[in-house]
Amino acid sequence: MKRRSERGGEAAARPDGSQGKGIGAASAAATAGALQPAAGGLLGYLRKFKIRRLLLDLFILYASVPFVIRLFPSLLQKFVFLSFLSFPFGVDFQKPEVYLNHTVSIYLTPEPGVTYGVWHVLPDNRRKEAEGEDRSWHEEALGDDNPVIIYLHGNGGNRATSHRVQLMKVMSDANFHVLATDYRGYADSTGNPSETGFTTDILFLYHWVKARSGNSTVILWGHSLGTGIATNVARVLKEEEGVIVDALVLEAPFTSIRDAAATFPLTTIYRNFPGFEYLILDTMARGSMYFNSDRNVQVLSSPILMLHSEDDGMIPIEHGKKLFEIAHNASQKKDTIRFISFPASKEYGHDHLSSNPELPDIVK
């Protein structure tokens, strides 16, 4: 009995003080085991809460954008006129020779407070003569019987953007003068972008060129947004001044800015949104943005060449085909309205029709 008691005592109380270790450890483990599910459940709940809150915030942001645009049309103008994205960055526009040989930079002032920049690229057959000549010589050269292109770019970037430089080079190599401008509010041009302002700028440039070009053919060449500007200018010249533009080249054209917005990639996530047309498309007019090429071409008498790539992801080729149909049906000289499409296999997309080696011959 004593030994059994002593053994029990030894089990209950050992000299090294470890008698409670087994029971305490078991108790602690049990407590920890009980807490772990609770802690895991709490953390899981917090994670789910954060995800739900994030999704809710994203939905609120998504749903509020159309209403904000409707209330503040000037915000929509920022998306249409991407003048704040003046890429490439850090360009010294007064040194166009960095990008193109035999090119001079000029600045025109169509109205007080607005000055815009223009690059004049000489045709290949005048380059040798141009060495060391000043701006006045370049102005006089516009009357040398080489055709003149007034190039109107799209809604983003500037006249130094690579695909635009490529087009200038291709056409100047084919003995065209090319005058490429940045509209008011773009690049080194002052003023604020607007449809009426763009029309004013290009009307001034057109008259400036015509005053110096003699009998040379002057072509309004618009790309993307520039096609809307080109048809606006051509219509004003005809209806208000009785002037028929020698020719228009419309590269990746659309019927109207409203129609273009309906298929533009940025609006994809809102096309099934209730009130999409009212909140976003109709707001174009509230922001004084129309670019109604479909209406303009119906009153023009100028030859029109439309160019469109089948793999254009910005302005689908259906826009160009529809605009051609409208212009062709309205024209009394139907053979002067042409539409040329380029197969998707060429991969010209929205910006690279200048990669086609036959482009100068197509235009001529």
mmCIF file with all atom_site columns, C-alpha atoms in Angstrom, residues 147-220:
data_model
loop_
_atom_site.group_PDB
_atom_site.id
_atom_site.type_symbol
_atom_site.label_atom_id
_atom_site.label_alt_id
_atom_site.label_comp_id
_atom_site.label_asym_id
_atom_site.label_entity_id
_atom_site.label_seq_id
_atom_site.pdbx_PDB_ins_code
_atom_site.Cartn_x
_atom_site.Cartn_y
_atom_site.Cartn_z
_atom_site.occupancy
_atom_site.B_iso_or_equiv
_atom_site.pdbx_formal_charge
_atom_site.auth_seq_id
_atom_site.auth_comp_id
_atom_site.auth_asym_id
_atom_site.auth_atom_id
_atom_site.pdbx_PDB_model_num
ATOM 1  C CA . PRO A 1 147 ? 0.118   67.682 -105.001 1.00 0.00 ? 147 PRO A CA 1
ATOM 2  C CA . VAL A 1 148 ? -0.365  68.843 -101.407 1.00 0.00 ? 148 VAL A CA 1
ATOM 3  C CA . ILE A 1 149 ? -1.804  66.749 -98.564  1.00 0.00 ? 149 ILE A CA 1
ATOM 4  C CA . ILE A 1 150 ? -3.247  68.422 -95.474  1.00 0.00 ? 150 ILE A CA 1
ATOM 5  C CA . TYR A 1 151 ? -3.075  65.544 -93.007  1.00 0.00 ? 151 TYR A CA 1
ATOM 6  C CA . LEU A 1 152 ? -5.572  65.435 -90.126  1.00 0.00 ? 152 LEU A CA 1
ATOM 7  C CA . HIS A 1 153 ? -4.742  62.832 -87.492  1.00 0.00 ? 153 HIS A CA 1
ATOM 8  C CA . GLY A 1 154 ? -6.894  60.862 -85.075  1.00 0.00 ? 154 GLY A CA 1
ATOM 9  C CA . ASN A 1 155 ? -7.955  61.625 -81.524  1.00 0.00 ? 155 ASN A CA 1
ATOM 10 C CA . GLY A 1 156 ? -4.827  60.642 -79.574  1.00 0.00 ? 156 GLY A CA 1
ATOM 11 C CA . GLY A 1 157 ? -1.112  61.300 -79.727  1.00 0.00 ? 157 GLY A CA 1
ATOM 12 C CA . ASN A 1 158 ? 0.476   64.001 -81.884  1.00 0.00 ? 158 ASN A CA 1
ATOM 13 C CA . ARG A 1 159 ? 2.065   64.556 -85.272  1.00 0.00 ? 159 ARG A CA 1
ATOM 14 C CA . ALA A 1 160 ? 5.238   62.772 -84.154  1.00 0.00 ? 160 ALA A CA 1
ATOM 15 C CA . THR A 1 161 ? 3.448   59.462 -83.490  1.00 0.00 ? 161 THR A CA 1
ATOM 16 C CA . SER A 1 162 ? 5.239   56.723 -85.403  1.00 0.00 ? 162 SER A CA 1
ATOM 17 C CA . HIS A 1 163 ? 2.481   55.620 -87.809  1.00 0.00 ? 163 HIS A CA 1
ATOM 18 C CA . ARG A 1 164 ? 1.839   59.255 -88.754  1.00 0.00 ? 164 ARG A CA 1
ATOM 19 C CA . VAL A 1 165 ? 5.517   59.886 -89.395  1.00 0.00 ? 165 VAL A CA 1
ATOM 20 C CA . GLN A 1 166 ? 5.527   56.750 -91.543  1.00 0.00 ? 166 GLN A CA 1
ATOM 21 C CA . LEU A 1 167 ? 2.619   58.042 -93.637  1.00 0.00 ? 167 LEU A CA 1
ATOM 22 C CA . MET A 1 168 ? 4.304   61.417 -94.105  1.00 0.00 ? 168 MET A CA 1
ATOM 23 C CA . LYS A 1 169 ? 7.473   59.705 -95.252  1.00 0.00 ? 169 LYS A CA 1
ATOM 24 C CA . VAL A 1 170 ? 5.678   57.373 -97.680  1.00 0.00 ? 170 VAL A CA 1
ATOM 25 C CA . MET A 1 171 ? 3.692   60.159 -99.309  1.00 0.00 ? 171 MET A CA 1
ATOM 26 C CA . SER A 1 172 ? 6.578   62.639 -99.459  1.00 0.00 ? 172 SER A CA 1
ATOM 27 C CA . ASP A 1 173 ? 8.732   59.937 -101.050 1.00 0.00 ? 173 ASP A CA 1
ATOM 28 C CA . ALA A 1 174 ? 6.006   59.735 -103.707 1.00 0.00 ? 174 ALA A CA 1
ATOM 29 C CA . ASN A 1 175 ? 6.407   63.492 -104.387 1.00 0.00 ? 175 ASN A CA 1
ATOM 30 C CA . PHE A 1 176 ? 3.566   64.868 -102.274 1.00 0.00 ? 176 PHE A CA 1
ATOM 31 C CA . HIS A 1 177 ? 3.914   67.880 -100.026 1.00 0.00 ? 177 HIS A CA 1
ATOM 32 C CA . VAL A 1 178 ? 2.540   66.870 -96.620  1.00 0.00 ? 178 VAL A CA 1
ATOM 33 C CA . LEU A 1 179 ? 1.374   69.362 -94.011  1.00 0.00 ? 179 LEU A CA 1
ATOM 34 C CA . ALA A 1 180 ? 0.580   67.614 -90.740  1.00 0.00 ? 180 ALA A CA 1
ATOM 35 C CA . THR A 1 181 ? -0.922  69.625 -87.928  1.00 0.00 ? 181 THR A CA 1
ATOM 36 C CA . ASP A 1 182 ? -1.803  69.224 -84.270  1.00 0.00 ? 182 ASP A CA 1
ATOM 37 C CA . TYR A 1 183 ? -5.190  70.729 -83.521  1.00 0.00 ? 183 TYR A CA 1
ATOM 38 C CA . ARG A 1 184 ? -5.743  73.273 -80.798  1.00 0.00 ? 184 ARG A CA 1
ATOM 39 C CA . GLY A 1 185 ? -5.068  71.748 -77.381  1.00 0.00 ? 185 GLY A CA 1
ATOM 40 C CA . TYR A 1 186 ? -2.847  69.000 -78.824  1.00 0.00 ? 186 TYR A CA 1
ATOM 41 C CA . ALA A 1 187 ? 0.944   68.736 -78.480  1.00 0.00 ? 187 ALA A CA 1
ATOM 42 C CA . ASP A 1 188 ? 2.504   72.220 -78.732  1.00 0.00 ? 188 ASP A CA 1
ATOM 43 C CA . SER A 1 189 ? -0.727  73.883 -79.907  1.00 0.00 ? 189 SER A CA 1
ATOM 44 C CA . THR A 1 190 ? -2.571  76.223 -77.565  1.00 0.00 ? 190 THR A CA 1
ATOM 45 C CA . GLY A 1 191 ? -6.302  76.521 -76.923  1.00 0.00 ? 191 GLY A CA 1
ATOM 46 C CA . ASN A 1 192 ? -8.928  73.965 -75.943  1.00 0.00 ? 192 ASN A CA 1
ATOM 47 C CA . PRO A 1 193 ? -10.055 71.113 -78.199  1.00 0.00 ? 193 PRO A CA 1
ATOM 48 C CA . SER A 1 194 ? -13.545 71.300 -79.693  1.00 0.00 ? 194 SER A CA 1
ATOM 49 C CA . GLU A 1 195 ? -15.231 70.323 -82.938  1.00 0.00 ? 195 GLU A CA 1
ATOM 50 C CA . THR A 1 196 ? -15.901 73.902 -83.972  1.00 0.00 ? 196 THR A CA 1
ATOM 51 C CA . GLY A 1 197 ? -12.359 74.874 -83.015  1.00 0.00 ? 197 GLY A CA 1
ATOM 52 C CA . PHE A 1 198 ? -10.885 72.092 -85.151  1.00 0.00 ? 198 PHE A CA 1
ATOM 53 C CA . THR A 1 199 ? -12.944 73.248 -88.123  1.00 0.00 ? 199 THR A CA 1
ATOM 54 C CA . THR A 1 200 ? -11.694 76.800 -87.646  1.00 0.00 ? 200 THR A CA 1
ATOM 55 C CA . ASP A 1 201 ? -8.081  75.606 -87.460  1.00 0.00 ? 201 ASP A CA 1
ATOM 56 C CA . ILE A 1 202 ? -8.195  73.540 -90.635  1.00 0.00 ? 202 ILE A CA 1
ATOM 57 C CA . LEU A 1 203 ? -10.151 76.146 -92.601  1.00 0.00 ? 203 LEU A CA 1
ATOM 58 C CA . PHE A 1 204 ? -7.371  78.601 -91.785  1.00 0.00 ? 204 PHE A CA 1
ATOM 59 C CA . LEU A 1 205 ? -4.691  76.098 -92.802  1.00 0.00 ? 205 LEU A CA 1
ATOM 60 C CA . TYR A 1 206 ? -6.524  75.284 -96.036  1.00 0.00 ? 206 TYR A CA 1
ATOM 61 C CA . HIS A 1 207 ? -6.692  78.961 -97.023  1.00 0.00 ? 207 HIS A CA 1
ATOM 62 C CA . TRP A 1 208 ? -3.059  79.424 -96.017  1.00 0.00 ? 208 TRP A CA 1
ATOM 63 C CA . VAL A 1 209 ? -2.039  76.561 -98.299  1.00 0.00 ? 209 VAL A CA 1
ATOM 64 C CA . LYS A 1 210 ? -4.259  77.647 -101.204 1.00 0.00 ? 210 LYS A CA 1
ATOM 65 C CA . ALA A 1 211 ? -2.775  81.129 -101.090 1.00 0.00 ? 211 ALA A CA 1
ATOM 66 C CA . ARG A 1 212 ? 0.647   79.587 -101.789 1.00 0.00 ? 212 ARG A CA 1
ATOM 67 C CA . SER A 1 213 ? -0.050  76.446 -103.815 1.00 0.00 ? 213 SER A CA 1
ATOM 68 C CA . GLY A 1 214 ? -1.102  77.971 -107.121 1.00 0.00 ? 214 GLY A CA 1
ATOM 69 C CA . ASN A 1 215 ? -2.651  75.307 -109.315 1.00 0.00 ? 215 ASN A CA 1
ATOM 70 C CA . SER A 1 216 ? -1.381  72.403 -107.218 1.00 0.00 ? 216 SER A CA 1
ATOM 71 C CA . THR A 1 217 ? -3.967  69.847 -106.131 1.00 0.00 ? 217 THR A CA 1
ATOM 72 C CA . VAL A 1 218 ? -4.792  70.167 -102.419 1.00 0.00 ? 218 VAL A CA 1
ATOM 73 C CA . ILE A 1 219 ? -6.100  67.055 -100.677 1.00 0.00 ? 219 ILE A CA 1
ATOM 74 C CA . LEU A 1 220 ? -7.762  66.884 -97.270  1.00 0.00 ? 220 LEU A CA 1
#
